[in-house]
Coordinates of C-alpha atoms in Angstrom, one line a residue:
Chain A
M1 CA 0.4 0.0 -0.3
S2 CA 1.8 3.6 -1.0
E3 CA 1.2 5.6 1.8
A4 CA 0.7 9.4 0.9
T5 CA 3.5 11.7 -0.4
E6 CA 6.1 13.7 2.0
A7 CA 5.0 17.0 0.3
Q8 CA 1.8 16.9 2.2
H9 CA 0.8 18.9 5.0
A10 CA -0.4 16.7 8.1
P11 CA -3.8 16.6 8.9
I12 CA -5.7 18.8 11.4
R13 CA -8.5 18.0 13.9
G14 CA -10.0 21.3 14.1
R15 CA -13.4 23.1 14.6
A16 CA -14.5 25.4 11.6
T17 CA -16.8 27.8 11.2
V18 CA -19.4 28.7 8.9
L19 CA -18.8 31.5 6.4
A20 CA -21.1 30.6 4.1
N21 CA -23.6 27.8 3.0
E22 CA -25.3 28.3 -0.3
A23 CA -27.0 26.9 -3.2
D24 CA -25.0 26.3 -6.4
G25 CA -27.6 24.9 -8.9
S26 CA -28.5 21.7 -7.5
G27 CA -25.8 21.6 -5.0
R28 CA -24.9 23.4 -2.1
R29 CA -21.0 25.6 -1.3
L30 CA -19.9 25.7 2.0
R31 CA -17.4 28.3 3.0
L32 CA -15.3 27.7 6.1
A33 CA -13.1 29.8 8.1
V34 CA -10.7 26.7 9.5
P35 CA -8.0 28.0 12.2
A36 CA -4.2 26.4 11.8
W37 CA -5.9 24.5 8.1
P38 CA -2.3 23.8 6.4
G39 CA -2.8 24.2 2.6
S40 CA -4.0 21.1 0.6
I41 CA -3.0 19.2 -2.5
P42 CA -5.5 19.2 -5.5
G43 CA -7.6 16.2 -4.8
Q44 CA -7.1 15.7 -1.3
F45 CA -10.0 15.4 0.6
L46 CA -11.7 16.2 4.6
M47 CA -14.1 14.7 6.7
I48 CA -16.6 16.5 7.9
G49 CA -20.1 16.4 9.8
P50 CA -22.3 18.0 12.1
G51 CA -21.6 15.6 14.9
A52 CA -18.9 15.2 17.8
L53 CA -17.6 18.3 17.4
S54 CA -20.6 20.9 16.7
D55 CA -21.9 23.4 18.7
V56 CA -24.2 20.6 19.9
P57 CA -22.9 17.6 19.5
R58 CA -25.1 14.6 18.3
S59 CA -24.3 10.7 17.6
D60 CA -26.6 10.4 14.8
P61 CA -25.8 10.4 12.2
L62 CA -22.9 9.4 13.9
L63 CA -20.3 9.3 11.1
P64 CA -18.6 12.4 9.4
R65 CA -18.7 12.4 5.6
P66 CA -16.0 12.6 3.0
M67 CA -15.7 15.9 0.7
A68 CA -13.2 16.7 -1.4
V69 CA -11.3 20.1 -0.9
Y70 CA -12.9 22.2 -3.5
R71 CA -10.5 24.9 -2.9
D72 CA -8.7 26.7 -0.6
A73 CA -6.8 29.6 0.8
T74 CA -4.4 30.3 3.5
E75 CA -2.7 33.9 2.6
S76 CA -5.4 35.1 5.0
A77 CA -5.3 35.1 8.6
T78 CA -7.7 32.5 9.0
P79 CA -7.4 30.0 6.4
E80 CA -10.5 29.2 4.0
V81 CA -11.7 26.4 2.5
E82 CA -14.7 25.6 0.4
V83 CA -16.5 22.4 -0.3
L84 CA -19.3 21.5 -2.7
Y85 CA -21.8 19.0 -1.8
Q86 CA -24.9 17.7 -3.2
I87 CA -27.9 16.8 -0.5
V88 CA -28.0 13.2 -0.4
G89 CA -29.0 11.5 2.7
R90 CA -29.4 13.2 6.3
G91 CA -25.7 14.2 7.0
T92 CA -26.1 16.5 4.3
T93 CA -29.7 17.2 4.5
L94 CA -28.1 18.6 8.4
L95 CA -25.0 19.8 6.9
S96 CA -27.1 22.3 4.9
E97 CA -28.8 23.5 7.7
M98 CA -25.7 24.9 8.8
T99 CA -25.8 28.8 8.9
A100 CA -23.0 31.5 9.1
G101 CA -21.6 31.6 12.6
Q102 CA -22.1 27.9 13.5
S103 CA -19.2 25.3 14.2
V104 CA -18.9 22.2 12.7
G105 CA -16.0 19.6 13.2
L106 CA -13.3 18.7 10.6
V107 CA -10.7 16.4 10.1
G108 CA -8.4 17.1 7.4
P109 CA -6.7 17.6 4.8
L110 CA -6.3 13.8 4.0
G111 CA -5.5 10.9 1.2
R112 CA -3.3 11.1 -2.0
G113 CA -4.3 14.0 -4.5
F114 CA -3.7 13.9 -8.0
P115 CA 0.2 14.7 -9.3
V116 CA 0.7 18.3 -11.0
E117 CA 3.1 18.3 -13.3
A118 CA 4.0 21.0 -15.6
G119 CA 4.7 20.1 -19.4
N120 CA 3.1 20.9 -22.6
A121 CA 0.9 17.4 -22.4
L122 CA -2.8 18.3 -22.7
A123 CA -4.8 17.3 -19.5
I124 CA -8.0 16.4 -20.1
L125 CA -10.0 16.9 -17.0
V126 CA -13.6 15.0 -16.8
G127 CA -16.3 15.6 -14.1
G128 CA -19.7 14.2 -13.3
G129 CA -21.8 14.9 -10.6
T130 CA -20.2 16.0 -7.3
G131 CA -17.5 14.6 -8.5
I132 CA -16.6 18.0 -10.2
A133 CA -15.6 19.3 -6.9
S134 CA -12.3 17.5 -6.6
L135 CA -11.3 19.1 -10.2
Y136 CA -11.3 22.9 -9.8
S137 CA -8.0 22.9 -7.8
L138 CA -6.4 20.5 -10.4
A139 CA -7.3 22.5 -13.0
R140 CA -5.9 25.6 -11.8
A141 CA -3.0 24.5 -10.2
L142 CA -2.5 22.9 -13.7
V143 CA -3.0 26.1 -15.2
D144 CA -0.7 28.2 -13.6
L145 CA 2.0 25.5 -14.6
G146 CA 1.2 26.5 -18.4
R147 CA -0.4 23.1 -19.2
P148 CA -2.9 23.2 -21.7
V149 CA -6.1 22.2 -20.0
V150 CA -9.8 21.1 -21.4
V151 CA -12.4 20.8 -18.5
I152 CA -15.3 18.5 -19.7
L153 CA -18.2 19.2 -16.7
G154 CA -21.1 16.4 -17.3
A155 CA -24.4 16.5 -14.8
R156 CA -28.1 15.5 -15.5
D157 CA -29.4 18.9 -16.3
K158 CA -27.6 22.2 -16.2
S159 CA -28.0 22.9 -12.6
G160 CA -25.8 19.9 -11.9
L161 CA -23.2 21.6 -13.4
L162 CA -21.4 22.6 -9.8
A163 CA -19.3 25.8 -10.2
R164 CA -19.6 26.0 -14.2
D165 CA -19.1 29.9 -13.6
D166 CA -15.7 29.2 -11.9
F167 CA -14.3 26.9 -14.4
A168 CA -15.3 29.2 -16.7
G169 CA -13.3 31.9 -15.5
L170 CA -9.8 29.5 -15.9
D171 CA -7.7 30.0 -18.8
A172 CA -8.5 26.5 -20.3
E173 CA -11.1 25.4 -22.7
L174 CA -14.5 24.2 -21.0
I175 CA -16.9 21.6 -22.6
C176 CA -20.3 21.5 -20.7
T177 CA -22.5 17.7 -21.2
T178 CA -26.1 17.5 -20.1
E179 CA -27.9 14.3 -20.5
D180 CA -31.2 16.4 -21.3
G181 CA -29.0 19.3 -23.3
S182 CA -30.2 21.8 -21.1
E183 CA -26.8 23.2 -21.5
G184 CA -23.6 22.5 -23.3
H185 CA -23.5 18.8 -25.7
R186 CA -26.8 16.9 -24.8
G187 CA -25.4 13.1 -23.7
L188 CA -22.5 12.1 -22.1
V189 CA -18.9 12.9 -20.9
T190 CA -17.4 10.1 -23.0
E191 CA -18.0 11.5 -26.5
P192 CA -16.0 15.0 -26.3
L193 CA -13.4 13.1 -23.9
A194 CA -13.1 10.0 -27.4
E195 CA -13.1 12.8 -30.0
R196 CA -10.1 14.7 -27.5
L197 CA -8.1 11.7 -26.9
A198 CA -8.3 11.0 -30.9
A199 CA -7.2 13.9 -31.5
D200 CA -4.3 14.1 -28.8
P201 CA -3.0 10.7 -27.9
T202 CA -0.5 12.3 -25.1
A203 CA -3.4 13.7 -23.4
S204 CA -3.5 12.5 -19.7
V205 CA -7.0 12.1 -18.6
F206 CA -8.7 13.3 -14.6
A207 CA -11.8 11.9 -14.4
V208 CA -13.9 12.0 -11.0
G209 CA -17.5 11.2 -11.1
P210 CA -19.9 8.2 -10.2
T211 CA -17.5 5.0 -10.7
P212 CA -19.8 4.1 -14.4
M213 CA -18.6 7.4 -15.5
M214 CA -14.9 6.9 -14.2
K215 CA -14.9 3.4 -15.3
A216 CA -16.0 4.6 -18.5
C217 CA -13.1 7.4 -18.9
A218 CA -10.5 4.8 -18.0
E219 CA -11.5 2.5 -20.8
L220 CA -11.2 5.2 -23.6
A221 CA -8.0 6.2 -22.2
A222 CA -6.6 2.9 -22.3
Q223 CA -7.8 2.4 -25.7
R224 CA -5.5 5.1 -26.7
G225 CA -2.7 4.3 -24.0
A226 CA -3.4 7.8 -22.5
K227 CA -2.6 7.7 -19.0
C228 CA -5.8 8.1 -16.4
F229 CA -6.0 9.1 -12.6
V230 CA -9.2 8.8 -10.8
S231 CA -10.8 10.0 -7.7
L232 CA -12.8 7.0 -5.6
E233 CA -15.5 8.0 -3.3
N234 CA -16.2 4.8 -0.9
P235 CA -17.8 5.1 2.3
M236 CA -15.5 5.6 4.7
A237 CA -15.9 6.2 8.9
C238 CA -12.4 8.0 9.4
G239 CA -10.5 9.3 6.7
F240 CA -7.0 8.6 8.0
G241 CA -6.6 5.1 7.5
V242 CA -7.4 3.2 10.5
C243 CA -11.2 1.7 10.2
L244 CA -10.5 0.0 7.4
G245 CA -14.1 0.6 5.8
C246 CA -13.1 2.2 2.5
A247 CA -11.0 -1.0 1.0
A248 CA -11.1 -0.8 -3.1
P249 CA -10.0 -3.9 -4.9
R250 CA -6.8 -4.0 -6.6
S251 CA -6.4 -4.8 -10.1
E252 CA -3.4 -7.3 -9.1
G253 CA -5.6 -8.8 -5.9
G254 CA -5.8 -7.6 -2.3
F255 CA -7.4 -4.0 -1.4
S256 CA -6.2 -0.4 -0.9
L257 CA -7.4 1.6 1.0
V258 CA -9.1 4.9 -0.7
C259 CA -8.4 7.5 2.4
R260 CA -4.7 6.5 2.4
A261 CA -3.3 5.2 -0.8
G262 CA -6.1 7.5 -2.4
P263 CA -9.0 8.7 -2.9
V264 CA -6.6 9.2 -6.2
F265 CA -5.3 5.8 -8.1
E266 CA -4.4 5.2 -11.9
A267 CA -7.2 3.4 -13.0
T268 CA -5.3 0.6 -14.3
E269 CA -4.8 0.2 -10.1
I270 CA -8.5 -0.3 -9.7
D271 CA -10.7 -3.7 -10.3
W272 CA -12.9 -1.9 -11.7
E273 CA -15.4 -5.1 -11.6
G274 CA -14.8 -5.4 -7.8
L275 CA -16.2 -2.5 -6.3
P276 CA -19.5 -2.1 -5.1
Chain B
M1 CA -6.7 25.0 45.1
S2 CA -6.9 21.3 46.0
A3 CA -4.5 18.8 45.0
P4 CA -4.3 17.6 41.6
V5 CA -6.4 14.2 41.0
D6 CA -4.1 11.0 41.0
E7 CA -5.2 9.8 37.8
S8 CA -3.4 6.2 37.7
V9 CA -5.2 3.4 37.8
E10 CA -3.9 -0.3 37.3
F11 CA -5.7 -2.8 34.7
A12 CA -4.7 -6.7 34.6
G13 CA -1.3 -5.6 36.2
I14 CA -0.8 -3.0 34.0
P15 CA -0.1 0.9 35.6
L16 CA -1.7 3.2 33.7
R17 CA -1.2 6.9 33.6
N18 CA -5.1 7.6 33.1
P19 CA -7.8 4.8 32.7
V20 CA -8.7 5.9 29.1
L21 CA -7.3 2.8 26.3
T22 CA -8.0 2.9 22.3
A23 CA -10.0 0.0 21.4
S24 CA -8.1 -2.5 19.2
G25 CA -9.2 -2.2 15.4
T26 CA -10.2 1.8 15.9
F27 CA -6.6 2.6 16.4
G28 CA -4.8 1.1 14.0
Y29 CA -1.0 0.7 15.0
G30 CA -1.2 4.3 16.9
T31 CA 1.1 6.0 14.9
E32 CA -1.9 7.1 12.3
F33 CA -2.9 8.9 15.1
A34 CA 0.0 11.1 15.7
P35 CA -1.2 14.3 14.2
F36 CA -4.3 14.5 16.4
L37 CA -3.1 13.4 19.3
D38 CA 0.0 12.4 21.8
L39 CA 0.1 9.0 22.8
E40 CA 2.2 9.6 25.9
K41 CA -1.0 11.3 27.2
I42 CA -3.5 8.9 27.0
G43 CA -3.7 5.6 29.1
G44 CA -2.4 3.1 25.9
F45 CA -4.0 1.7 23.2
V46 CA -4.7 -1.9 22.1
A47 CA -3.9 -2.7 18.5
K48 CA -5.5 -3.6 15.1
S49 CA -6.1 -7.7 15.9
L50 CA -3.0 -9.3 14.3
T51 CA -2.4 -13.0 12.7
L52 CA 0.4 -15.0 12.1
E53 CA 0.5 -13.6 8.6
P54 CA -0.5 -10.6 7.2
R55 CA -4.6 -11.2 5.8
F56 CA -6.3 -9.1 3.7
G57 CA -10.4 -8.6 4.6
N58 CA -13.7 -8.7 3.3
P59 CA -14.6 -7.0 0.1
P60 CA -16.7 -3.7 -0.1
P61 CA -19.3 -2.7 1.3
R62 CA -17.4 -3.0 4.4
I63 CA -19.3 -0.8 6.7
A64 CA -22.3 1.1 6.9
E65 CA -24.3 4.0 9.2
T66 CA -26.7 2.6 11.2
P67 CA -28.7 5.1 13.9
S68 CA -25.9 6.0 16.3
G69 CA -23.8 3.9 15.3
M70 CA -21.8 1.8 12.7
L71 CA -22.0 -1.7 11.2
N72 CA -18.6 -3.0 10.4
A73 CA -17.4 -6.3 8.9
I74 CA -13.5 -6.0 8.1
S75 CA -12.7 -9.3 9.2
I76 CA -9.3 -8.3 10.7
E77 CA -7.2 -7.5 7.8
N78 CA -4.1 -6.6 9.5
V79 CA -0.4 -6.3 8.3
G80 CA 1.2 -9.7 10.2
L81 CA 2.7 -10.4 13.8
R82 CA 6.4 -9.7 11.7
A83 CA 5.6 -6.2 9.9
F84 CA 3.9 -5.4 13.6
L85 CA 6.9 -5.9 15.5
D86 CA 9.5 -5.1 13.2
E87 CA 8.0 -2.1 11.4
K88 CA 5.1 -1.0 13.8
L89 CA 6.2 -1.2 17.4
P90 CA 9.5 0.6 16.5
A91 CA 7.8 4.1 14.8
L92 CA 6.1 4.4 18.9
P93 CA 6.8 7.1 21.2
A94 CA 8.8 5.5 24.1
G95 CA 5.9 6.2 26.9
A96 CA 3.1 4.7 24.3
V97 CA 1.5 1.9 26.4
V98 CA 1.0 -0.7 23.7
I99 CA -1.1 -3.5 24.4
A100 CA -1.2 -6.1 21.7
S101 CA -4.4 -8.2 20.4
A102 CA -4.1 -11.3 19.1
F103 CA -6.5 -13.6 17.0
G104 CA -6.3 -17.1 15.3
T105 CA -8.6 -19.7 14.3
E106 CA -7.5 -22.4 16.8
P107 CA -6.2 -22.5 20.7
A108 CA -2.5 -23.2 19.4
V109 CA -2.4 -20.2 16.9
Y110 CA -3.6 -17.6 19.5
A111 CA -1.3 -19.0 21.9
E112 CA 2.1 -19.0 19.4
L113 CA 0.9 -15.6 18.6
A114 CA -0.1 -14.4 22.3
G115 CA 3.4 -15.9 23.0
Q116 CA 5.6 -13.9 20.6
L117 CA 3.8 -10.7 21.0
S118 CA 4.1 -11.1 25.1
E119 CA 8.0 -11.6 24.9
H120 CA 8.4 -8.1 23.3
P121 CA 9.7 -5.4 26.0
R122 CA 7.1 -3.0 24.4
I123 CA 4.2 -5.1 24.7
A124 CA 2.7 -4.6 28.4
G125 CA 0.0 -6.8 27.7
V126 CA -1.8 -8.9 25.1
E127 CA -5.4 -8.8 24.7
I128 CA -7.1 -12.1 23.2
N129 CA -10.0 -11.2 20.6
A130 CA -12.4 -14.0 21.3
S131 CA -15.4 -12.2 20.4
C132 CA -14.8 -10.7 16.6
P133 CA -17.9 -11.4 15.5
H134 CA -18.0 -11.5 12.2
V135 CA -15.2 -13.9 10.8
K136 CA -17.1 -17.2 9.8
A137 CA -14.0 -19.4 10.6
G138 CA -12.8 -17.7 14.0
G139 CA -13.4 -16.0 17.1
I140 CA -17.0 -16.0 17.5
E141 CA -17.1 -19.8 18.3
F142 CA -14.3 -19.2 21.4
G143 CA -16.4 -16.2 22.9
Q144 CA -20.0 -17.9 22.8
D145 CA -19.2 -20.9 24.2
P146 CA -17.6 -21.7 28.2
K147 CA -16.0 -24.7 26.7
L148 CA -13.9 -23.6 23.8
L149 CA -13.2 -20.1 25.7
A150 CA -12.0 -22.3 28.3
E151 CA -9.8 -24.2 26.4
L152 CA -8.7 -21.0 24.9
V153 CA -7.4 -18.9 28.0
R154 CA -6.2 -22.3 29.5
E155 CA -3.6 -22.4 26.2
V156 CA -2.8 -19.0 25.9
R157 CA -2.4 -19.0 29.6
K158 CA 0.4 -21.6 29.3
T159 CA 2.6 -19.5 26.8
I160 CA 2.8 -16.1 28.2
T161 CA 3.9 -15.2 31.6
G162 CA 2.6 -11.2 31.4
P163 CA -0.6 -9.5 31.4
L164 CA -3.3 -11.6 29.6
I165 CA -6.5 -10.0 28.9
V166 CA -9.7 -11.5 27.0
K167 CA -12.1 -9.3 25.1
L168 CA -15.2 -11.2 25.5
S169 CA -18.6 -11.3 22.9
P170 CA -21.9 -9.7 23.8
N171 CA -23.3 -12.2 22.1
V172 CA -24.0 -14.3 24.6
T173 CA -26.9 -15.1 27.1
Q174 CA -24.7 -15.0 30.2
I175 CA -21.8 -12.8 29.9
A176 CA -20.8 -12.9 33.7
E177 CA -20.3 -16.9 32.7
M178 CA -17.9 -16.4 30.5
A179 CA -16.3 -13.6 32.7
K180 CA -16.1 -16.5 35.3
V181 CA -14.7 -19.0 32.9
C182 CA -11.4 -16.6 32.6
E183 CA -11.0 -16.1 36.0
G184 CA -10.9 -19.8 36.4
E185 CA -8.5 -20.2 33.4
G186 CA -6.0 -17.2 35.0
A187 CA -6.7 -14.6 32.7
N188 CA -5.4 -11.1 34.3
G189 CA -8.2 -9.0 32.7
I190 CA -11.7 -8.7 30.8
T191 CA -12.5 -6.4 28.1
L192 CA -16.0 -6.0 27.6
I193 CA -18.0 -5.3 25.0
N194 CA -17.0 -6.2 21.4
A195 CA -19.2 -5.5 18.4
V196 CA -23.0 -6.4 19.0
Q197 CA -23.7 -8.9 15.9
A198 CA -26.1 -6.9 13.8
M199 CA -27.0 -6.6 10.0
E200 CA -28.9 -3.8 7.9
V201 CA -30.7 -3.8 4.7
D202 CA -31.0 -1.5 1.6
V203 CA -34.6 -1.8 0.4
R204 CA -33.5 -0.2 -3.1
T205 CA -31.5 -2.9 -3.6
R206 CA -33.3 -5.5 -1.2
R207 CA -29.7 -6.6 -0.5
P208 CA -27.6 -6.7 2.8
V209 CA -25.5 -3.7 2.9
L210 CA -22.5 -5.5 3.9
S211 CA -20.9 -8.0 1.4
N212 CA -20.7 -10.4 4.4
I213 CA -24.3 -9.9 5.6
L214 CA -23.8 -10.0 9.2
G215 CA -21.7 -7.2 10.7
G216 CA -20.4 -5.6 14.3
L217 CA -22.3 -2.8 15.8
S218 CA -20.4 -0.1 17.4
G219 CA -21.0 3.2 18.6
P220 CA -23.3 5.0 21.1
A221 CA -26.0 2.7 20.1
I222 CA -24.8 -0.1 22.0
R223 CA -23.2 1.5 24.8
P224 CA -26.3 0.7 27.2
I225 CA -25.8 -2.7 26.5
A226 CA -22.3 -2.6 27.4
L227 CA -22.7 -0.9 30.5
R228 CA -25.2 -3.3 31.5
M229 CA -22.7 -6.3 30.9
V230 CA -19.8 -4.7 33.0
W231 CA -22.1 -4.3 36.0
Q232 CA -23.1 -7.7 35.5
V233 CA -19.4 -9.2 35.1
A234 CA -18.2 -7.1 38.1
R235 CA -20.4 -8.7 40.5
A236 CA -19.6 -12.0 39.3
V237 CA -16.0 -11.8 39.0
K238 CA -13.2 -10.0 40.6
L239 CA -11.1 -9.6 37.5
P240 CA -10.3 -5.9 36.7
I241 CA -12.9 -4.7 33.7
C242 CA -11.8 -2.9 31.3
G243 CA -15.4 -1.3 29.9
V244 CA -15.7 -0.4 25.6
G245 CA -18.7 -0.2 24.1
G246 CA -19.8 3.6 22.5
I247 CA -18.3 6.0 24.7
T248 CA -18.1 9.8 23.3
D249 CA -17.0 11.6 26.1
A250 CA -15.8 11.5 29.9
E251 CA -19.3 11.1 31.1
D252 CA -19.7 8.0 29.3
A253 CA -16.4 6.8 30.4
V254 CA -17.0 7.7 34.0
K255 CA -20.2 5.2 33.8
F256 CA -18.2 2.5 33.2
L257 CA -15.8 3.3 36.1
L258 CA -19.0 3.5 38.5
C259 CA -20.4 0.4 37.7
G260 CA -17.2 -1.2 37.7
A261 CA -14.6 -0.8 35.3
S262 CA -11.3 -0.4 36.1
A263 CA -10.2 1.3 32.4
V264 CA -12.1 2.4 29.2
Q265 CA -11.6 2.1 26.0
V266 CA -12.6 4.3 23.1
G267 CA -13.4 2.7 20.1
T268 CA -15.8 4.2 17.0
T269 CA -15.3 7.8 18.5
N270 CA -11.5 7.8 17.1
Y271 CA -13.2 7.8 13.5
L272 CA -15.3 11.0 14.2
D273 CA -12.9 12.3 16.7
P274 CA -9.1 11.0 16.5
S275 CA -8.3 13.2 20.4
A276 CA -11.0 12.1 22.0
A277 CA -8.9 9.9 24.1
E278 CA -7.3 12.2 25.4
R279 CA -9.8 14.6 25.8
I280 CA -12.0 12.1 27.6
A281 CA -8.8 11.4 29.9
R282 CA -9.0 15.0 30.9
G283 CA -12.8 15.4 31.7
I284 CA -12.4 11.9 34.0
A285 CA -9.8 13.5 36.0
E286 CA -12.2 16.9 36.0
Y287 CA -15.1 15.0 36.9
A288 CA -13.3 13.2 39.8
G289 CA -12.0 16.6 41.3
Q290 CA -15.3 18.2 40.8
N291 CA -16.8 15.6 42.9
G292 CA -14.7 14.7 45.7
F293 CA -12.5 12.0 44.5
D294 CA -8.8 12.3 45.2
R295 CA -7.9 9.4 42.5
V296 CA -10.1 8.5 39.5
A297 CA -9.1 4.9 40.3
D298 CA -11.8 5.6 43.3
L299 CA -14.6 5.8 40.9
T300 CA -14.5 2.0 40.1
G301 CA -17.5 0.4 41.1
A302 CA -18.7 4.0 43.3
L303 CA -22.0 3.4 41.9
D304 CA -24.6 4.7 44.3
T305 CA -27.7 1.6 43.8
P306 CA -29.9 2.4 46.7
G307 CA -31.8 -0.5 47.9
D308 CA -29.7 -2.9 46.3

């Protein structure tokens, strides 16, 4: 099992103050002030939940939720962290009810992020649903390094294209796809991905979204001999390698912990058929 | 300003700086918690259960959230004895108290494992996991059958001279009888309870939520069950007890001490708050001070049961 790389910051466990918690299309955008937040690498995540460390501690729901760091800023006196999420269950419903000034517990930054490398090779970032949240910091970091970047965002309809405007503000090509055609191309993210890979087989792919989407992106990349990185989203209780709940089957046999060896993996490391 | 509270306790012959340990299977090999707490400020920790050889666990899904709790069926995934002794133990701070946890499929395997572990100078004691509720071929039979449990403790007792702790399964009708068996075979302490066997179903897929179907329930949902069992066992045996099950804060821990536990283990809460054990240790001392106890150890068994 590969451990997290040296360059990253040790995680903190602390309480964050909600600065804003607003709708972003069909999702929500939560902005937090996090004292002592050390910064993060694109693709890292945090564990957050209105549980043990909140103003009114509660045991139900019990577990914090893993969420990608959408972006963070450590220049100001109190560092800020943003996450994007969808309301999918009781934990995220409670999170959505938090208002500015309230406290929420978090642990992070956690996990192994994306490789952020300079060069001339095209980087194709493919995001579906809340997977989009994992890609913004990566897109920004690659653009800052001068990499040519194409971002392909997909959702059922245009309300699911989270943070579309943030991506549009980057010096990168943005392609949107919706299944109902309410914005951009009608169809799936795999269509523009296949076109781009056909045109540029030296490209690298960074895909984050539902498992079937990542698997399809990985297959397209493999057909063209392109590298493909994915970020897995298995359920986990701790986020730092002790509950062992987030095991993902490896292509070579055995399991890797998504929280420590990942969440970012090269697609070839994963036994896609063995994922639940 | 009154004198500071004496936080030290003894459990199974092991001197502890305070009564808060962390539970096997929820604390990795200790080093994972280095960013979050000082291992030299908690009583100690029980490392992940070990098998002789490294072992992978069950396929996913391995965990699921349930009301005030969680289900798990990991199945003793661990690095194996050798890697634990050679790589994990040396990485720990000198003052950390380490209790090893042994798991096997037959008494001879437990005994060999426990023997090797107890010889290591860094290991303060060995806890045998007689109760893992989700390994078909393993622990469950030992913890649920008094004869098998007696045989297991007897075999392990032959190979180790140091502290021998038995972690009991709650999945029995008479927990006190199991504790008496451990006492009769020379165990030095009892940890209780392990996870409660349970299951959950997803009605959308009409499938069990865990790949293993059955799992172990932990977290605050099981705390009253654990407390009841600690109280029953404390009345039945003289062996020291380490109480575990759903402890989230100092008040929860104090309840276990009052019911007769000499020490406690924090388990699932480590996931949500990786600093919890240190926070709980501080809180117990505060409780003792505020309630006129000079020694935390005096909280053990101090339950007032009018009319009893």
